[in-house]
Structure formats: structure tokens, C-alpha cells
Tab-separated table of C-alpha atoms in Angstrom:
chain	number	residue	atom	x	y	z
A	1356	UNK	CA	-2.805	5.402	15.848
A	1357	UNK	CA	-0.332	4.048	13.018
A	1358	UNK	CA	1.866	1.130	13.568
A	1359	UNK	CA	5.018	3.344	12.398
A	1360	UNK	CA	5.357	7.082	13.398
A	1361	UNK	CA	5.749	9.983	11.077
A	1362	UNK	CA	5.831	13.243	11.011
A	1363	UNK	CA	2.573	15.284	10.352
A	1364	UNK	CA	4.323	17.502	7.807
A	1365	UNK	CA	7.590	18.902	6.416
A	1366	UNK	CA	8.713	21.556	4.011
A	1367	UNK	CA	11.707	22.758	1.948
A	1368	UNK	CA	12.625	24.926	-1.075
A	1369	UNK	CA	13.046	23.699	-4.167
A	1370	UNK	CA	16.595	22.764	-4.428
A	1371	UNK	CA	17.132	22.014	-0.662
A	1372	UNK	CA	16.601	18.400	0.284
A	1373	UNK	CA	14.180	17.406	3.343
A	1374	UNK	CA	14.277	13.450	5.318
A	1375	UNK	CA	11.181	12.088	6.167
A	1376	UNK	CA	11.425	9.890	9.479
A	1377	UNK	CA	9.457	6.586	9.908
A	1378	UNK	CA	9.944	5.303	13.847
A	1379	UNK	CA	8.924	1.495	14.646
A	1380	UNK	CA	10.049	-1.142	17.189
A	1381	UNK	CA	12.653	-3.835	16.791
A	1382	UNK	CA	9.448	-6.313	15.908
A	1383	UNK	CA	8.750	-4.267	12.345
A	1384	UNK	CA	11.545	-1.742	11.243
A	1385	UNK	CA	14.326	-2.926	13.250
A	1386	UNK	CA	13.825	-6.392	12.745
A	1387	UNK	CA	13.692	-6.867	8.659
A	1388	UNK	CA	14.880	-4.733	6.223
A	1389	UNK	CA	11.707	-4.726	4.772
A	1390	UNK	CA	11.128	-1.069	4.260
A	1391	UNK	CA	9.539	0.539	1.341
A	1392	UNK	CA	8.323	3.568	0.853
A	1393	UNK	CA	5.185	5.588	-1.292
A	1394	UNK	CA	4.223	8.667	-2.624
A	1395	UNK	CA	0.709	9.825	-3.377
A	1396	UNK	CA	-0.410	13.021	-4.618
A	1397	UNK	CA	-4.448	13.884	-4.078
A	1398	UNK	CA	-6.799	11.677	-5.915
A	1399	UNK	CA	-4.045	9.586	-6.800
A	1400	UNK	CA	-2.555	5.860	-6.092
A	1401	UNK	CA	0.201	5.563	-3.850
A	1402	UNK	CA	3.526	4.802	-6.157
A	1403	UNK	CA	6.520	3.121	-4.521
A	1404	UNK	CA	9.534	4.920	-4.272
A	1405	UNK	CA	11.648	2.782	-2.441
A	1406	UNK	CA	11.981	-0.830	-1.214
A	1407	UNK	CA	14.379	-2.969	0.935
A	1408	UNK	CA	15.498	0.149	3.138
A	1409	UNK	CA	17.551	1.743	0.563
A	1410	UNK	CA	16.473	0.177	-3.298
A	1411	UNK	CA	14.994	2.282	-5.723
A	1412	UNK	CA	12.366	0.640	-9.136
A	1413	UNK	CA	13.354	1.261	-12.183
A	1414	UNK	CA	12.410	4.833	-12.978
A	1415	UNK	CA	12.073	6.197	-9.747
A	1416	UNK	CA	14.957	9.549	-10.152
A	1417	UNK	CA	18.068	8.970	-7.829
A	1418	UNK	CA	16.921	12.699	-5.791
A	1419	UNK	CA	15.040	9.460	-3.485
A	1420	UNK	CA	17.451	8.144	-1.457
A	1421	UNK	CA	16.579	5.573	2.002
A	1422	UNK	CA	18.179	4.320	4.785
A	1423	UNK	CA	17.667	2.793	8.239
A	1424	UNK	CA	19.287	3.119	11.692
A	1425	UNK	CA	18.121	0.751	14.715
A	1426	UNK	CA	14.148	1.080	14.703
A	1427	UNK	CA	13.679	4.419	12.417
A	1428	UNK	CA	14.035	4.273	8.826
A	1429	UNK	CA	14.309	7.366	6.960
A	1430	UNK	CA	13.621	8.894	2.997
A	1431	UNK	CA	15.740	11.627	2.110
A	1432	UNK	CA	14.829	13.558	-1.004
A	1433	UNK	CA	17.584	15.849	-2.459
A	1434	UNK	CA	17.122	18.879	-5.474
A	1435	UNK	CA	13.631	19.583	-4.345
A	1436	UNK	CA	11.249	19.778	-6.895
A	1437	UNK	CA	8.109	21.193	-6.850
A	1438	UNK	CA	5.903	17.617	-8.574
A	1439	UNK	CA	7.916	16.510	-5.036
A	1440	UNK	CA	5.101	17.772	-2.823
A	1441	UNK	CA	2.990	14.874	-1.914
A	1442	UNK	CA	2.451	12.475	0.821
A	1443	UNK	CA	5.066	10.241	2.077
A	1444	UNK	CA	4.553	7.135	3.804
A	1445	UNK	CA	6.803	4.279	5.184
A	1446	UNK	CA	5.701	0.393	5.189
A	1447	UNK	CA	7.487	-1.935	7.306
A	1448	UNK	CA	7.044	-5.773	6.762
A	1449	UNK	CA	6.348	-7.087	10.656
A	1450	UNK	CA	6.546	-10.762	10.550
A	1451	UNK	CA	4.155	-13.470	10.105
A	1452	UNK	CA	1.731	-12.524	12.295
A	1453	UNK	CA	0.944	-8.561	11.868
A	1454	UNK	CA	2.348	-8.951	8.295
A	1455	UNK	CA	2.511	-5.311	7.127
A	1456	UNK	CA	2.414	-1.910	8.780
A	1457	UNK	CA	2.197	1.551	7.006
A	1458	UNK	CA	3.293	4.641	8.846
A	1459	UNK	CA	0.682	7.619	9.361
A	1460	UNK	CA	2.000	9.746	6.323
A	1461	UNK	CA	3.667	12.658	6.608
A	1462	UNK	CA	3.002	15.886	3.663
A	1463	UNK	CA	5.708	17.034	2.171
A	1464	UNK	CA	5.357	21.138	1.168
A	1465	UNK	CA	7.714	22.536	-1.267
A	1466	UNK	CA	7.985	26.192	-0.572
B	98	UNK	CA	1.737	-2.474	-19.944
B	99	UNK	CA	0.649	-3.574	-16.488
B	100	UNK	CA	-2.442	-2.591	-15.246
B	101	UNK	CA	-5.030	-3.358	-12.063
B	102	UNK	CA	-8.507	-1.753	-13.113
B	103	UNK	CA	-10.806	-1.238	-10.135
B	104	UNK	CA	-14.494	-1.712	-9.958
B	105	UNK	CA	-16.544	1.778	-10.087
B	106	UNK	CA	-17.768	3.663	-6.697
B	107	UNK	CA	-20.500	1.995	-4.625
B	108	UNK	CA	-23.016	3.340	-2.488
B	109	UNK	CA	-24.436	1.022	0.058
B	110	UNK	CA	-26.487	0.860	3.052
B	111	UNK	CA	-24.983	-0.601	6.527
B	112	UNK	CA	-25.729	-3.963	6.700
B	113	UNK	CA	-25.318	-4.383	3.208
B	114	UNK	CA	-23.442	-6.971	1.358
B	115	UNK	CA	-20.833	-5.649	-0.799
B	116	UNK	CA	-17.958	-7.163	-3.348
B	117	UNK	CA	-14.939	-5.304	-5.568
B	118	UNK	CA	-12.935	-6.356	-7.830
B	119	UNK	CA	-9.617	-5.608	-9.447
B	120	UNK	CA	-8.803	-7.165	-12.569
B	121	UNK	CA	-5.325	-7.132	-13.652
B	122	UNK	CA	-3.971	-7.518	-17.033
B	123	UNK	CA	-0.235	-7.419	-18.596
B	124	UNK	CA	1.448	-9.910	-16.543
B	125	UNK	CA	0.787	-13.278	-15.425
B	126	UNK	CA	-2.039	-12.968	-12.649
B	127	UNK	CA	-1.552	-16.230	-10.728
B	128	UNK	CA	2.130	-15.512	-10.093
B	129	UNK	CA	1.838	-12.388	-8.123
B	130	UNK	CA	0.719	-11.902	-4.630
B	131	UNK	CA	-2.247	-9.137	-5.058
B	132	UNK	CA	-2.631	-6.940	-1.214
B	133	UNK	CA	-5.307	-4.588	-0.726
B	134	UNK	CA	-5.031	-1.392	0.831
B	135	UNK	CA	-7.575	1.022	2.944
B	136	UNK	CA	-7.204	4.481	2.956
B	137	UNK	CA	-10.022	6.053	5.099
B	138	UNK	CA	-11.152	10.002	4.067
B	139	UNK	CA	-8.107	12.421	5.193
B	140	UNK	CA	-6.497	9.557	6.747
B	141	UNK	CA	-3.340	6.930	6.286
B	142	UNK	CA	-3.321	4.151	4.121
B	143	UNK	CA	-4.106	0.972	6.085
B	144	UNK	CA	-2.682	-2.667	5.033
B	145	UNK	CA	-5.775	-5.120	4.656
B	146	UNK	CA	-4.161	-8.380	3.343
B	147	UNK	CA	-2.919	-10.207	0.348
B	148	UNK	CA	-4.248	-13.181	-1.861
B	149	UNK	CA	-1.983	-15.180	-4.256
B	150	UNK	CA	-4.265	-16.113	-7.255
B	151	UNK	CA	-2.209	-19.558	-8.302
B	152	UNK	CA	-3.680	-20.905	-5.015
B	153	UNK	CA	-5.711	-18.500	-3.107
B	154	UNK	CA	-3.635	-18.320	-0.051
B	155	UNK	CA	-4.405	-15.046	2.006
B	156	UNK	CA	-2.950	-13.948	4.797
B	157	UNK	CA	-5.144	-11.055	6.626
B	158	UNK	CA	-3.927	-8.260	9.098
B	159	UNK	CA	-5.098	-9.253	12.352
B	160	UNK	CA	-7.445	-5.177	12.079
B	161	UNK	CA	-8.976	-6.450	9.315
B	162	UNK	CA	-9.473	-10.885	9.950
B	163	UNK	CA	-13.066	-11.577	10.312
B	164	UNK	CA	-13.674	-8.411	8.755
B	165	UNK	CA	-13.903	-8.927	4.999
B	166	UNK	CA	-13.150	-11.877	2.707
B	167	UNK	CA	-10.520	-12.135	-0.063
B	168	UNK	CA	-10.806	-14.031	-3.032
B	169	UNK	CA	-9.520	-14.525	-6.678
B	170	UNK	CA	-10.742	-15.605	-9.521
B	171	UNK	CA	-7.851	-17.101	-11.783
B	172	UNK	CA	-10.103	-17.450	-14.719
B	173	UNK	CA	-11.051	-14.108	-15.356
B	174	UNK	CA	-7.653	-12.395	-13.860
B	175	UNK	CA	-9.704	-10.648	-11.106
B	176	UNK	CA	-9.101	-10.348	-6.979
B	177	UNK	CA	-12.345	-9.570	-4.685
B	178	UNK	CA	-12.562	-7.686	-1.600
B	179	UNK	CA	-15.971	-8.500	-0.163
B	180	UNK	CA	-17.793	-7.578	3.126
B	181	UNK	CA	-20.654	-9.616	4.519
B	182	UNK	CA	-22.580	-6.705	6.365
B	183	UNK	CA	-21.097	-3.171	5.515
B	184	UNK	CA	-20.398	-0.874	8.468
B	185	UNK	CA	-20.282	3.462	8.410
B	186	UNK	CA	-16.911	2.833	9.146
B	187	UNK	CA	-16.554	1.039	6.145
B	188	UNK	CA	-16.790	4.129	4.511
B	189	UNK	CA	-13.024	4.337	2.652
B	190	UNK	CA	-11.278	4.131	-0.523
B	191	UNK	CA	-9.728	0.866	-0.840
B	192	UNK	CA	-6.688	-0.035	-3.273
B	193	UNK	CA	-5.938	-3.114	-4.501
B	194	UNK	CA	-1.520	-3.146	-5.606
B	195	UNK	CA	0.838	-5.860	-6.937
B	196	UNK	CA	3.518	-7.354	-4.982
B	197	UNK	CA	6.525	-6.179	-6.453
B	198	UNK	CA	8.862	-8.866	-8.097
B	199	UNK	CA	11.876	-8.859	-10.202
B	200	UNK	CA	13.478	-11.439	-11.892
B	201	UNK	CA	15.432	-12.998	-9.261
B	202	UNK	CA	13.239	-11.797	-5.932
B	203	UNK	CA	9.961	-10.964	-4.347
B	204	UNK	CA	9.506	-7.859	-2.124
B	205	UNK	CA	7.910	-8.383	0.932
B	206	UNK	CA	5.469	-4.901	1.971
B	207	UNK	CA	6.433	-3.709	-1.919
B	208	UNK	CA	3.599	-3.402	-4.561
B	209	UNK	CA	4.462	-1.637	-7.975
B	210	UNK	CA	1.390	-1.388	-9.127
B	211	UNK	CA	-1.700	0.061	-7.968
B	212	UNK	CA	-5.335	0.136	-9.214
B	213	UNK	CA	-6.711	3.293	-9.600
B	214	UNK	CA	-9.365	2.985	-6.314
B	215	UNK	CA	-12.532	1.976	-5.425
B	216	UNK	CA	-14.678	4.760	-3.600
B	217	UNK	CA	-17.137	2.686	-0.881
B	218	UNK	CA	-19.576	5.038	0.801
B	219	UNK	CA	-21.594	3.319	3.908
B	220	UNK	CA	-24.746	5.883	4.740
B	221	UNK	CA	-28.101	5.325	5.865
């Protein structure tokens, strides 16, 4: 079982947009605004897509937005694109003891 | 161009010693916390740990302390992932990433560059 809780799956049509949820506690998510999240197609290395909650790299297109709300942080993607389909998952720094946490993943299917 | 270049698949036998590497190249190794990452077939990716080459301080996941060893070598540019006696469940794809930096901050959980994976099969 995964630190941080994610869907199994979710879909949209190209065009539509879709959010991703990532539920923790107050002593990861909630506590730091830590939050980053990656995308990794099969056979692939994750790539982040967003960091600090809400910050995108350089590169990454602005359709990848992120927020967070008490313990559950959340990626929205807008304009659905078909390269979109992937899997998603959330990291949450957790302090100096348990360090890092990754969420279980959640697939993303674009219709 | 940045780059973390994994060491090729290996196929050991439990009980086995085993070591990877990851040699980055492109930036300036010692200044950049290196984590490693386990991603298990079908399953999540798993945080391990991180190393910072200047000085070798590592910092484990409490799943994963006592499990392997991290080390890096600031000579050659190159981070190790090494287990003493290799497990079945050892049996993963482990990635080794680059805490992502700017110019002005570090980002803690971040990394903005990946290596490509190392493929460790555990089978009798």
C-alpha cells in the first residue's frame, strides 16, 4: 500500500481536461508544499511535470496545471491530448524521517 | 546536455552480491543530490534514498535502510546502488534521477533528470 492515494485510472477525450487526485495526511501533503508530480509512459523514465504544489520546469506545456487543498493535492490537465495518456504519480516530501513518498499511480486513458 | 546513463540489465542469483551505477555527465556531479528510485514489475515507483556526491551524505527511506548501500564516486561522476545478498523480491527496475535545482533553490522530492533504468532480475 502507497504512502499517498490515487486513483487506479481515469479517462477523458481529447480536448476535455481530467484532475488526478493524490490524498496524504497532514505529516506529508498537508504539511509541506513539497509536491511534485511525474509522468511515465511504458518503458520509459518518469519526467517531472510539476513541483512545489503548483510550479511547472521549463518546457513542461501550461495544459499541466497543480494545486493543493488540506491533505490532497491534485494535477489537472486541460486540452487533452492524446501523447497525454500515461501514468501519473504524486510525490510528497514527508519530513526528515520518512523523507519522500510517491503515490500509487494512477493511468490516465485518452479516449 | 544533462544526462544519467545507467548500468546494463543484470541477472543474479538470490544471495548474490550486486552493484549499479549511474554516471552522470553535463553538470557538476558533486553539487546535486542524486535519489534512486524502485519501480517493481506493474507496480508504483518506490523512493529508495538520495546521496550527495560532494560529501556522500545519504539519507535512506526507513523501507529500504539496512537494505542496500549508497555510494558515489566523485572521481569518475558515478552513484552506486549496491545490495549485499540479493532477494526475489529484489526483482525491479530501479532509477537513479537528479534533484532538481535552479539557480536560486533546491527542490525537495523533485528530480529533473532521470537515467534511463537498470533492469535487476533475482531467480534461482
Amino acid at each position: 500500500q502507497s504512502a499517498l492515494t490515487q486513483p487506479r485510472s481515469v479517462s477523458g477525450s481529447p480536448g476535455q481536461s481530467v484532475t488526478i487526485s493524490c490524498t496524504g495526511t497532514s505529516s506529508d501533503v498537508g504539511g509541506y508544499d513539497y509536491v511534485s508530480w511525474y509522468q511515465q509512459h511504458p518503458g520509459k523514465a518518469p519526467k517531472l511535470m510539476i513541483y512545489d504544489v503548483s510550479k511547472r520546469p521549463s518546457g513542461v506545456p501550461d495544459r499541466f496545471s497543480g494545486s493543493k487543498s488540506g491533505n490532497t493535492a491534485s494535477l489537472t490537465i486541460s486540452g487533452l491530448q492524446a501523447e497525454d495518456e500515461a501514468d501519473y504519480y504524486c510525490c510528497s516530501y514527508a519530513g526528515r524521517y520518512t523523507f519522500v513518498v510517491f503515490g500509487g499511480g494512477t493511468k490516465l486513458t485518452v479516449l | 546536455e544533462v544526462q544519467l546513463v545507467q548500468s546494463g540489465a543484470e541477472v543474479k542469483k538470490p544471495g548474490e552480491s550486486l552493484r549499479i551505477s549511474c554516471k552522470g555527465s553535463g553538470y557538476s556531479f558533486t553539487t546535486y543530490w542524486i535519489g534512486w528510485v524502485r519501480q517493481m514489475p506493474g507496480k508504483g515507483l518506490e523512493w529508495m534514498g538520495i546521496i550527495y556526491p560532494a560529501d556522500s551524505d545519504t539519507r535512506y527511506s526507513p523501507s529500504f535502510q539496512g537494505q542496500v548501500t549508497m555510494s558515489a564516486d566523485k572521481s569518475s561522476s558515478t552513484a552506486y546502488l549496491q545490495w549485499s545478498s540479493l532477494k526475489a523480491s529484489d526483482t525491479a527496475m530501479y532509477f537513479c534521477a537528479r534533484r532538481y535545482c535552479t539557480s536560486t533553490s533546491c527542490y525537495l522530492g523533485s528530480y529533473d533528470s532521470w537515467g534511463q533504468g537498470t533492469l535487476v532480475t533475482v531467480s534461482s
